[in-house]
Amino acid sequence: MPDPFRALTSRTMVLPQASIDTDQIIPARFLTTTSRKGLGKHAFQDWRYDATGAPIAEFALNAVDPADHRILVAGENFACGSSREHAPWALLDYGFRAIISTSIADIFTSNALKNGLLPIEVDAATHAALLERPGYEVTIDLEQCELRFANLAPVAFRVEAFARHCLLEGVDPLGWLLEQTPAILAHETAHHLERTP
Amino acid sequence: MPSPKRTMFDKVWQAHVVSPETAETPAILYVDLHLVHEVTSPQAFSEIEARGIKARRPDRTFATLDHSTPTLPPDAQGRRPYVTHDAEEQVATLVRNCAAHGITLAGWDSADRGIVHVMAPELGLTQPGSVVVCGDSHTATHGAFGALAFGIGTSEVAHVLATQCLLQRKPKTLLVEIGGRLSAGVSAKDLALAMIAALGFGGGAGFVIEYAGEAVRALDMESRMTLCNMTIEAGARAGMIAPDEKTIEYLRGRRHIPRSDAFDKSAEAWLAFASDPGAPYDSEIRLDASGVAPMATWGTTPDASAPIGALIPAPQSDSDHKALAYMGFAGGAATTGHPIDIVFIGSCTNGRISDLRAAASVLRGRRVKAGIRVLVAPGSEAVRREAEAEGLDRIFTDAGAEWRLPGCSMCIAMNGDFAPPGSLTVSTSNRNFEGRQGKGARTILASPATAAASAVAGVLSDPRPFLAEAAHA
């Protein structure tokens, strides 16, 4: 059950590379965990630490305080590749609550929304403006579906209606789905899908 | 008034809608087959157990061990060489979860165990017109049978375990019509790489692809699986191919397929899932297979490919520069001049018997170039048995390759099979991302025949001269 998300004002961290895949966000060798927790220290592991395991000081995730940089602005086609939900778990555990890009892979989007990490797709001009301004303060208003900035015009964004409802109201999607059990049973009966003994 | 003519996707989707989507809520989609492996399931089982729920339909759920499993045999005491304690514990967790929920597991002691997308079709679990999901993006593989098959995340794995359903918005449809025929020595892998290059890495986003046309009809079922498998690399979540006589003949007699009269009835129903002539798609593109040559990637995304021997295009973006810098390649040069260190043959893309036969036909009577490590990991125990019965394992080991146990192995490189930093691997797998096959490792994606030819030559090589010589030998 993710924390509700209504609005967030924070600074951005910028990773401008296009097509950052989920293997970069969390390399496969960290997927042997059986927990959702503790993956933040491995977020972008191979971009973040040198061969000796020391943090690379100039890399964005090491260079700023995650507590007030909770919005990741990333290059186009973000989080393509593997379906691993460890990617949003790692980003959340690091401290991000939102991702902004021109395009975000659909399995990642679905995974992120279920964990309270908000993926936001914006037009190329807005994206370019944000890429040029690392550390820029952005307000994400999920109720109005609007991004607001100090010196730029506000920008509307879209979030799938049910996912937005769940985030705003703290609705548990699995709990909601479980409440649809009568319809599921009716479907199984109508399509002769009953469990064979 | 919607068109009465329906695509295959429309037919499968409509048959599985428990309740239709509205502005406020997604559709509830029923899942016929839920495939489970050790990596993306532990947190899903924890999730439903925290709610006191048992798996709703263990009879529609099948599990295997593939990603974290060692591909070297156990020692004299029966201990398997797991890469870490965590990997061993992850496997043990799936064993416990399957026992607790009554789910069939193809475990270490099972003759069925294999990479999830190789095993399920072999057993006849994957059937035309069904909805198949798995916590794995290469679930698109099963679309080769005319199933709607797509990867899901771990939260959705919990949804399916608990309800046998998913919340889904209806995707758009894209027809990829491929005319002509593949020429000799050119495989479905080459076609898949050419298709991804044509669509672009994110070009399929938001779509379910239907592959159709003369070239697709001409592919055998294993080749169709290779093509559908790579669909996710174009950003599309699912790829489908209409069931036909080849589909029916592949399925006949498999364990979970109905027998005798029931089979004929099923076959008739399966064929009816094919798209109606003239059914509308949201988008369409046309490709020609006859011009496709053996392909290989030069960058760090699967769309960055070119015919083997062609020059790498001049970089056009920061991403291209970054990819070439990582690979140590240069625009305007060929990829065939770089000595390779490793060849990997296997994966859910190219770990089936026809893939191993293609590689063996190149390696028969030849030797791997000195200093090159070649790993061959069959896609399943069934593939391993068949390959060993045909003597393919001997062809590989006589050539100097390692013949491993089935599993994902060096495709995802989380089981201890990995490529060292800086090394260059020609791989039959599906992703050439930075570090995919090991931290700092560089990957060239190619077909099994190309991988085998490259192992012999020591550099990325067009397999056709090797195949022609083998044919004359």
XYZ file of C-alpha atoms in Angstrom:
670
model
C 0.000 0.000 0.000
C 1.698 3.200 -1.137
C 1.526 6.469 0.787
C -1.138 8.821 -0.620
C 0.182 11.413 -3.059
C -1.611 14.744 -3.432
C 1.047 17.372 -4.071
C 4.800 17.627 -3.872
C 7.139 20.577 -4.054
C 10.768 19.633 -4.433
C 13.910 20.225 -6.456
C 14.772 18.207 -9.543
C 17.699 15.943 -10.184
C 18.548 15.577 -13.887
C 19.780 12.468 -15.708
C 19.593 13.582 -19.350
C 20.496 10.263 -21.024
C 17.855 8.795 -23.340
C 16.621 5.226 -22.899
C 17.817 4.684 -19.334
C 16.830 1.035 -18.946
C 15.833 -0.752 -15.764
C 19.170 -2.623 -15.749
C 20.825 0.779 -15.146
C 18.302 1.734 -12.459
C 18.946 -1.508 -10.594
C 21.392 -4.078 -12.030
C 20.194 -7.682 -12.132
C 22.749 -8.882 -9.594
C 20.737 -7.098 -6.882
C 17.480 -8.867 -7.793
C 18.082 -11.890 -5.577
C 16.383 -10.110 -2.697
C 13.065 -11.393 -1.367
C 12.185 -7.987 0.134
C 11.035 -4.657 -1.347
C 13.239 -2.692 1.007
C 16.818 -1.491 0.994
C 17.396 -1.193 -2.768
C 17.998 2.597 -2.728
C 21.692 2.195 -1.997
C 22.016 0.236 -5.279
C 19.963 2.649 -7.434
C 22.109 3.402 -10.525
C 24.864 1.322 -8.895
C 27.147 1.111 -11.922
C 26.890 4.833 -12.700
C 27.197 5.834 -9.084
C 30.213 3.967 -7.725
C 33.686 3.444 -9.183
C 35.510 0.129 -9.543
C 36.587 0.253 -5.893
C 33.007 0.831 -4.738
C 33.621 4.479 -3.840
C 30.863 6.974 -4.743
C 31.599 9.055 -7.849
C 31.266 12.549 -6.377
C 30.040 14.337 -9.495
C 27.294 11.820 -10.317
C 23.919 13.461 -9.628
C 22.705 10.912 -7.076
C 25.861 11.445 -5.015
C 26.119 15.186 -5.539
C 22.925 16.410 -3.870
C 20.759 15.656 -0.868
C 17.962 13.277 -1.895
C 15.707 14.657 0.837
C 15.083 17.869 -1.114
C 15.621 16.468 -4.661
C 12.659 14.141 -4.897
C 11.859 14.648 -8.594
C 13.947 12.884 -11.229
C 13.994 14.482 -14.680
C 15.257 11.866 -17.131
C 15.880 11.575 -20.871
C 13.275 10.172 -23.247
C 12.146 6.519 -23.166
C 12.890 6.211 -19.449
C 12.858 2.808 -17.715
C 12.611 0.668 -20.820
C 13.557 -2.994 -20.708
C 12.937 -5.464 -17.922
C 9.649 -5.518 -15.990
C 11.464 -5.618 -12.625
C 9.468 -3.739 -9.974
C 12.787 -3.466 -8.151
C 13.333 -0.349 -10.335
C 10.590 1.771 -8.719
C 11.394 0.207 -5.324
C 15.018 1.346 -5.683
C 14.070 4.857 -6.838
C 11.559 5.270 -3.980
C 13.979 3.905 -1.419
C 16.593 6.381 -2.631
C 14.079 9.185 -2.076
C 12.363 9.971 -5.392
C 8.571 10.420 -5.482
C 8.175 11.469 -9.121
C 9.806 10.992 -12.541
C 9.455 13.459 -15.406
C 10.335 12.551 -18.993
C 8.885 12.799 -22.499
C 8.177 9.063 -22.548
C 8.237 6.449 -19.810
C 7.978 2.698 -20.453
C 4.528 1.280 -19.800
C 5.392 -1.643 -17.486
C 7.501 0.726 -15.369
C 4.652 3.254 -15.297
C 2.246 0.601 -14.067
C 4.741 -0.628 -11.446
C 5.623 2.883 -10.271
C 2.011 3.974 -9.807
C 1.296 0.935 -7.634
C 4.090 2.029 -5.297
C 3.357 5.736 -5.045
C 6.083 6.854 -7.448
C 4.460 9.245 -9.930
C 5.594 9.013 -13.593
C 4.817 12.197 -15.542
C 5.152 12.570 -19.307
C 5.612 16.127 -20.584
C 6.031 17.767 -23.991
C 9.492 18.214 -25.507
C 9.691 21.964 -24.758
C 8.886 21.542 -21.062
C 11.295 18.621 -20.921
C 14.073 20.662 -22.528
C 13.488 23.513 -20.071
C 13.713 21.115 -17.116
C 16.814 19.361 -18.484
C 18.557 22.746 -18.585
C 17.689 23.544 -14.963
C 18.958 20.870 -12.569
C 17.869 21.647 -9.022
C 14.870 23.638 -10.266
C 11.943 23.758 -7.859
C 8.811 22.098 -9.219
C 5.389 21.706 -7.654
C 3.493 18.610 -8.736
C -0.224 19.004 -8.056
C -1.893 15.635 -8.633
C -5.381 16.955 -7.804
C -5.162 19.543 -10.590
C -2.814 17.375 -12.712
C -0.565 20.362 -13.128
C 3.146 21.115 -12.831
C 3.966 24.575 -11.499
C 7.273 26.432 -11.563
C 8.634 29.743 -10.318
C 9.419 31.262 -13.734
C 7.659 29.068 -16.294
C 3.999 28.721 -17.239
C 2.192 25.818 -15.575
C 1.964 22.563 -17.534
C -0.911 20.065 -17.424
C -0.200 16.353 -17.306
C -2.265 13.181 -17.428
C -2.344 10.195 -15.121
C -4.527 7.124 -15.666
C -7.750 7.919 -13.801
C -7.909 4.914 -11.487
C -4.229 5.091 -10.522
C -4.690 8.805 -9.778
C -7.747 8.070 -7.649
C -5.822 5.400 -5.721
C -2.909 7.773 -5.084
C -5.088 10.710 -4.036
C -7.420 8.758 -1.796
C -5.023 6.098 -0.554
C -7.123 3.359 -2.216
C -5.494 -0.071 -2.338
C -5.852 -1.425 -5.928
C -5.648 -5.073 -4.849
C -8.278 -4.477 -2.179
C -10.512 -2.902 -4.831
C -9.927 -5.832 -7.191
C -10.746 -8.316 -4.443
C -14.091 -6.545 -3.990
C -14.891 -7.479 -7.618
C -14.849 -11.197 -6.753
C -18.563 -11.692 -7.587
C -17.923 -10.463 -11.155
C -14.847 -12.692 -11.418
C -16.856 -15.712 -10.264
C -19.610 -14.882 -12.775
C -17.005 -14.693 -15.559
C -15.543 -18.061 -14.556
C -18.992 -19.645 -14.573
C -20.045 -18.079 -17.870
C -16.821 -19.202 -19.591
C -16.661 -22.656 -17.991
C -13.459 -21.784 -16.181
C -14.387 -23.375 -12.871
C -11.595 -25.145 -11.092
C -11.401 -28.786 -12.050
C -11.123 -30.932 -8.922
C -20.669 1.915 -34.909
C -17.538 -0.176 -34.382
C -16.422 -2.370 -37.243
C -17.875 -5.905 -37.005
C -14.487 -7.097 -38.292
C -12.204 -7.809 -35.368
C -8.483 -8.240 -35.003
C -7.053 -11.259 -33.213
C -6.209 -8.969 -30.305
C -9.827 -7.710 -30.124
C -11.146 -11.273 -30.062
C -8.811 -12.393 -27.289
C -9.318 -9.211 -25.269
C -13.128 -9.355 -25.485
C -13.214 -13.014 -24.462
C -11.359 -12.144 -21.246
C -13.089 -8.972 -20.110
C -14.652 -9.582 -16.693
C -15.876 -5.999 -16.616
C -15.229 -3.373 -19.281
C -13.198 -0.242 -18.740
C -14.864 3.071 -17.939
C -13.455 6.582 -17.689
C -12.822 5.972 -13.991
C -11.649 2.359 -13.933
C -9.603 0.047 -16.166
C -11.041 -3.184 -17.526
C -10.757 -6.266 -15.354
C -9.056 -8.846 -17.552
C -9.128 -12.559 -16.777
C -5.831 -14.457 -16.928
C -5.805 -18.050 -18.222
C -2.194 -18.846 -17.448
C 0.082 -17.261 -14.837
C 3.740 -18.224 -15.095
C 5.937 -17.630 -12.059
C 9.692 -17.629 -11.422
C 11.850 -17.033 -8.378
C 12.967 -13.434 -9.006
C 9.750 -11.425 -9.388
C 7.452 -13.467 -7.138
C 8.691 -13.486 -3.483
C 7.285 -10.040 -2.639
C 3.987 -10.956 -4.367
C 3.530 -14.046 -2.210
C 4.419 -11.971 0.881
C 1.824 -9.418 -0.208
C -1.061 -11.886 -0.434
C 0.027 -13.760 2.678
C 0.002 -10.488 4.630
C -3.677 -10.286 3.642
C -4.346 -13.884 4.579
C -5.089 -14.877 0.962
C -4.231 -18.118 -0.831
C -3.567 -18.258 -4.580
C -7.013 -18.220 -6.188
C -6.241 -20.541 -9.105
C -3.164 -22.681 -8.445
C -4.419 -24.869 -11.307
C -3.792 -21.947 -13.680
C -0.414 -21.056 -12.157
C 2.871 -22.748 -13.083
C 6.281 -22.006 -11.665
C 9.850 -22.720 -12.642
C 13.385 -21.939 -11.483
C 15.455 -20.202 -14.133
C 16.960 -16.767 -13.394
C 19.039 -17.271 -10.222
C 19.904 -20.903 -10.818
C 23.492 -22.050 -11.389
C 24.174 -23.717 -14.741
C 27.022 -25.829 -13.360
C 26.098 -29.190 -11.821
C 26.024 -29.887 -8.069
C 29.144 -31.138 -6.302
C 29.648 -34.652 -4.918
C 27.586 -33.723 -1.846
C 24.745 -32.511 -4.058
C 25.368 -28.825 -3.279
C 24.593 -26.507 -6.146
C 27.065 -23.688 -6.821
C 24.764 -20.723 -6.162
C 26.353 -17.339 -6.762
C 25.273 -16.078 -3.327
C 23.345 -17.201 -0.299
C 20.596 -14.764 -1.366
C 20.214 -16.545 -4.713
C 19.874 -19.903 -2.966
C 17.392 -18.418 -0.507
C 15.352 -16.919 -3.357
C 15.027 -20.354 -4.972
C 14.127 -21.921 -1.610
C 11.487 -19.218 -1.128
C 9.733 -20.124 -4.385
C 9.836 -23.811 -3.461
C 8.173 -22.978 -0.110
C 5.630 -20.603 -1.684
C 4.573 -23.128 -4.327
C 4.128 -25.823 -1.675
C 2.086 -23.478 0.529
C -0.219 -22.425 -2.323
C -0.538 -25.744 -4.164
C 1.232 -24.449 -7.277
C 3.007 -26.865 -9.618
C 6.726 -26.075 -9.674
C 9.202 -27.385 -12.208
C 11.979 -27.514 -9.640
C 15.453 -29.030 -9.646
C 14.022 -32.552 -9.588
C 11.665 -31.948 -12.521
C 12.318 -33.087 -16.081
C 10.219 -30.089 -17.184
C 12.325 -27.311 -15.657
C 13.418 -24.609 -18.041
C 13.386 -20.930 -18.825
C 9.778 -19.970 -18.257
C 9.173 -18.934 -21.883
C 10.781 -22.080 -23.255
C 9.116 -24.490 -20.836
C 5.478 -23.364 -21.051
C 5.082 -23.839 -24.829
C 6.842 -27.224 -24.634
C 4.288 -28.441 -22.124
C 1.329 -27.131 -24.115
C 0.503 -24.654 -21.359
C 0.535 -21.795 -23.858
C -2.591 -21.985 -26.006
C -4.049 -19.831 -28.777
C -6.624 -17.254 -27.758
C -5.553 -17.280 -24.109
C -4.233 -14.536 -21.845
C -0.783 -15.396 -20.474
C 1.109 -13.252 -17.974
C 4.377 -13.535 -16.067
C 6.535 -11.204 -14.036
C 8.960 -11.022 -16.924
C 9.005 -8.680 -19.897
C 9.774 -11.467 -22.394
C 6.353 -13.020 -21.792
C 5.570 -11.624 -25.257
C 7.162 -14.877 -26.506
C 3.867 -16.742 -26.034
C 2.165 -14.447 -28.538
C 3.640 -16.725 -31.218
C 0.628 -18.970 -30.541
C -1.988 -16.242 -30.905
C -2.125 -15.712 -27.141
C -2.246 -12.244 -25.613
C 0.885 -12.506 -23.494
C 2.652 -9.735 -21.640
C 4.997 -9.015 -18.772
C 3.795 -7.616 -15.457
C 5.393 -6.263 -12.305
C 5.454 -7.899 -8.899
C 2.426 -5.974 -7.564
C 0.468 -7.330 -10.527
C 1.824 -10.825 -9.848
C 0.131 -10.439 -6.443
C -3.083 -9.268 -8.151
C -3.143 -12.351 -10.378
C -2.272 -14.728 -7.540
C -5.096 -13.272 -5.465
C -7.796 -12.759 -8.121
C -6.632 -14.381 -11.404
C -7.285 -10.923 -12.890
C -5.517 -7.719 -13.831
C -6.630 -4.110 -14.119
C -5.814 -3.090 -17.684
C -6.478 -0.221 -20.061
C -7.028 -1.502 -23.584
C -3.866 -0.975 -25.671
C -3.771 0.107 -29.310
C -3.025 -2.321 -32.126
C -0.155 -2.173 -34.611
C -0.013 -4.443 -37.646
C 3.535 -5.306 -38.712
C 3.109 -6.898 -42.124
C 6.315 -8.606 -43.261
C 6.404 -9.570 -46.915
C 8.909 -11.694 -48.835
C 10.952 -14.578 -47.445
C 14.070 -14.706 -45.339
C 17.015 -15.857 -47.421
C 19.191 -18.855 -46.506
C 21.331 -18.336 -43.408
C 19.121 -15.509 -42.142
C 17.051 -16.298 -39.062
C 14.128 -14.974 -37.036
C 16.645 -13.260 -34.742
C 17.950 -11.245 -37.662
C 14.378 -10.404 -38.626
C 13.601 -9.361 -35.040
C 16.638 -7.047 -34.920
C 15.675 -5.558 -38.300
C 12.094 -5.067 -37.061
C 13.275 -3.279 -33.899
C 15.605 -1.067 -35.937
C 12.656 -0.169 -38.191
C 10.281 0.591 -35.306
C 12.848 2.188 -33.016
C 13.550 1.212 -29.424
C 10.424 2.876 -28.022
C 8.535 2.784 -31.337
C 6.050 0.147 -30.239
C 5.103 1.855 -26.955
C 1.397 1.591 -26.158
C 0.751 -1.034 -28.826
C 0.059 -4.714 -29.088
C 1.753 -5.815 -32.311
C 0.320 -8.377 -34.705
C 2.988 -9.855 -36.969
C 1.536 -11.018 -40.279
C 2.499 -11.527 -43.892
C 4.237 -14.124 -46.037
C 7.506 -14.032 -44.101
C 5.765 -14.624 -40.769
C 3.614 -17.454 -42.136
C 6.807 -19.101 -43.397
C 8.442 -19.103 -39.945
C 8.294 -22.290 -37.882
C 6.910 -22.032 -34.331
C 10.295 -21.662 -32.645
C 11.221 -18.842 -35.022
C 7.868 -17.189 -34.334
C 8.655 -17.360 -30.613
C 12.007 -15.637 -31.248
C 10.283 -12.834 -33.156
C 7.521 -12.312 -30.562
C 10.076 -12.544 -27.727
C 11.897 -9.441 -28.954
C 8.672 -7.377 -29.184
C 9.355 -5.715 -25.835
C 12.655 -4.400 -27.216
C 10.620 -2.175 -29.533
C 8.685 -0.966 -26.470
C 5.487 -2.883 -27.292
C 4.181 -5.025 -24.523
C 2.843 -7.905 -26.593
C 3.329 -9.351 -30.067
C 0.945 -11.863 -31.574
C 0.890 -14.194 -34.584
C -2.344 -15.758 -35.838
C -2.683 -19.485 -35.170
C -2.417 -21.636 -38.326
C -1.697 -25.242 -39.261
C 1.875 -24.923 -37.959
C 0.521 -23.823 -34.586
C -1.930 -26.722 -34.484
C 0.722 -29.285 -35.421
C 3.148 -27.913 -32.809
C 0.515 -28.228 -30.084
C -0.812 -31.668 -30.989
C 0.031 -34.251 -28.338
C 1.615 -31.884 -25.815
C 0.857 -32.597 -22.171
C -1.677 -29.865 -21.421
C -3.361 -29.975 -24.833
C -6.730 -31.737 -25.186
C -6.702 -35.159 -26.860
C -8.530 -36.778 -29.803
C -11.988 -35.302 -30.543
C -11.500 -32.504 -28.039
C -8.307 -31.566 -29.880
C -10.091 -31.126 -33.202
C -12.700 -28.954 -31.533
C -10.024 -26.881 -29.813
C -8.069 -26.549 -33.055
C -11.138 -25.188 -34.819
C -11.697 -22.656 -32.040
C -8.013 -21.658 -32.045
C -7.948 -20.981 -35.802
C -11.009 -18.736 -35.414
C -8.941 -16.295 -33.322
C -7.133 -15.110 -36.480
C -7.948 -11.515 -37.418
C -10.900 -11.060 -39.742
C -9.835 -9.902 -43.225
C -10.100 -6.121 -43.304
C -10.141 -5.741 -39.510
C -8.951 -2.249 -38.555
C -5.696 -1.579 -36.694
C -4.715 1.663 -34.994
C -1.479 1.698 -36.970
C 0.230 -0.380 -39.646
C 3.736 -0.726 -41.055
C 5.157 -2.904 -43.803
C 8.574 -4.550 -43.889
C 10.265 -6.821 -46.411
C 12.077 -9.924 -45.159
C 13.848 -10.693 -48.415
C 16.346 -7.873 -47.952
C 17.229 -8.785 -44.353
C 20.846 -9.898 -43.875
C 22.443 -11.378 -40.730
C 22.219 -8.556 -38.192
C 24.229 -7.524 -35.154
C 23.961 -4.646 -32.718
C 26.673 -2.014 -32.423
C 25.246 0.084 -29.569
C 23.739 -0.373 -26.121
C 20.082 -0.605 -27.119
C 18.605 -3.408 -29.255
C 17.540 -1.018 -32.029
C 21.145 0.034 -32.664
C 21.910 -2.699 -35.182
C 23.213 -3.087 -38.704
C 23.865 -5.905 -41.184
C 27.105 -7.656 -40.314
C 29.917 -6.042 -42.268
C 28.023 -2.784 -42.781
C 29.555 0.348 -41.331
C 28.302 1.707 -38.025
C 26.327 4.853 -38.810
C 27.813 8.188 -37.804
C 26.548 9.113 -34.322
C 23.560 11.470 -34.437
C 22.892 12.131 -30.768
C 24.532 12.251 -27.357
C 23.087 8.795 -26.754
C 24.828 7.440 -29.874
C 28.137 8.954 -28.752
C 27.709 7.487 -25.285
C 26.825 4.058 -26.693
C 29.818 4.007 -29.048
C 32.140 5.156 -26.270
C 30.879 2.354 -24.025
C 31.271 -0.227 -26.784
C 34.680 1.081 -27.861
C 33.379 1.307 -31.444
C 33.513 4.176 -33.892
C 30.944 5.521 -36.323
C 31.930 4.832 -39.920
C 33.863 1.680 -38.956
C 32.703 -1.948 -39.040
C 31.942 -4.024 -35.948
C 33.754 -6.988 -37.469
C 37.248 -5.791 -36.608
C 37.072 -6.178 -32.830
C 38.374 -9.352 -31.200
C 35.684 -10.993 -29.101
C 36.184 -12.621 -25.707
C 32.981 -14.544 -25.052
C 30.131 -16.141 -26.991
C 26.846 -16.902 -25.255
C 24.289 -19.200 -26.897
C 20.984 -19.588 -25.068
C 18.159 -17.528 -23.430
C 14.388 -17.343 -23.924
C 15.125 -15.695 -27.271
C 17.433 -18.342 -28.737
C 17.716 -21.293 -26.353
C 15.445 -23.730 -28.222
C 16.471 -26.872 -30.090
C 16.403 -25.223 -33.521
C 18.724 -22.506 -32.199
C 21.180 -25.077 -30.881
C 21.005 -26.985 -34.189
C 21.813 -23.774 -36.067
C 24.830 -23.106 -33.845
C 25.942 -26.748 -34.043
C 25.734 -26.760 -37.831
C 28.427 -24.069 -37.825
C 30.551 -25.619 -35.062
C 30.439 -29.214 -36.335
C 34.017 -30.227 -37.104
C 35.383 -26.791 -36.244
C 37.190 -25.329 -33.240
C 36.442 -22.236 -31.227
C 39.299 -19.766 -31.687
C 41.850 -20.024 -28.883
C 41.191 -17.721 -25.947
C 37.455 -17.367 -26.558
C 35.046 -18.689 -23.966
C 31.827 -20.152 -25.359
C 28.898 -20.916 -23.076
C 25.929 -22.907 -24.391
C 22.923 -22.998 -22.037
C 19.928 -24.967 -23.348
C 16.561 -23.307 -22.705
C 15.076 -26.228 -20.794
C 15.649 -29.777 -19.633
C 13.624 -30.943 -22.642
C 15.923 -29.016 -24.991
C 18.924 -30.433 -23.154
C 17.640 -34.015 -23.542
C 16.857 -33.531 -27.217
C 20.218 -31.888 -27.913
C 22.116 -34.646 -26.111
C 20.128 -37.333 -27.950
C 21.198 -35.719 -31.233
C 24.810 -35.402 -30.080
C 24.786 -31.599 -30.200
C 26.418 -31.407 -26.771
C 29.411 -33.325 -28.162
C 29.644 -31.018 -31.149
C 29.801 -28.067 -28.754
C 32.281 -29.588 -26.323
C 34.468 -30.996 -29.143
C 34.614 -27.464 -30.552
C 35.760 -26.154 -27.172
C 32.468 -24.762 -25.831
C 31.006 -25.290 -22.349
C 27.719 -27.245 -22.264
C 25.726 -25.972 -19.290
C 22.505 -26.761 -17.450
C 19.311 -24.965 -18.537
C 18.605 -21.451 -17.277
C 18.733 -17.762 -18.137
C 22.472 -17.784 -17.453
C 24.480 -15.001 -19.046
C 21.459 -13.284 -20.599
C 20.683 -11.601 -17.289
C 23.923 -12.560 -15.553
C 22.532 -12.837 -12.036
C 23.388 -16.500 -11.399
C 27.175 -16.249 -11.488
C 27.505 -16.593 -15.277
C 28.711 -13.163 -16.283
C 31.154 -11.394 -18.576
C 34.031 -9.441 -16.959
C 34.435 -5.653 -17.266
C 35.522 -4.513 -20.710
C 35.037 -7.921 -22.337
C 33.197 -8.189 -25.662
C 30.481 -10.860 -25.942
C 28.535 -11.984 -28.979
C 25.260 -13.126 -27.452
C 22.066 -14.733 -28.729
C 20.109 -13.073 -25.909
C 17.837 -10.043 -26.107
C 19.455 -7.051 -24.411
C 22.743 -5.274 -25.026
C 22.272 -2.667 -22.291
C 25.330 -1.376 -20.459
C 26.336 -3.964 -17.903
C 23.516 -6.358 -18.798
C 25.875 -9.343 -19.012
C 28.171 -8.163 -16.246
C 29.381 -4.831 -14.898
C 31.257 -3.010 -17.658
C 30.712 -5.903 -20.102
C 29.995 -5.133 -23.756
C 27.379 -7.087 -25.723
C 26.697 -7.637 -29.408
C 23.305 -9.252 -30.043
C 23.123 -11.707 -32.929
C 21.653 -15.029 -34.088
C 22.857 -18.478 -32.959
C 24.555 -19.143 -36.319
C 26.293 -15.763 -36.155
C 27.392 -16.387 -32.568
C 28.866 -19.768 -33.548
C 30.622 -18.383 -36.627
C 32.042 -15.559 -34.529
C 33.342 -18.065 -31.973
C 35.320 -19.785 -34.728
C 36.557 -16.624 -36.422
C 37.319 -14.682 -33.228
C 35.530 -11.613 -34.557
C 31.874 -10.911 -35.346
C 31.224 -12.864 -38.532
C 28.507 -13.428 -41.121
C 27.574 -17.103 -40.681
C 26.601 -17.735 -44.300
C 30.031 -18.794 -45.599
C 30.300 -21.215 -42.635
C 26.847 -22.631 -43.296
C 27.578 -23.038 -47.021
C 30.820 -24.911 -46.263
C 29.043 -27.092 -43.725
C 26.435 -27.964 -46.356
C 29.163 -29.070 -48.793
C 31.172 -31.002 -46.218
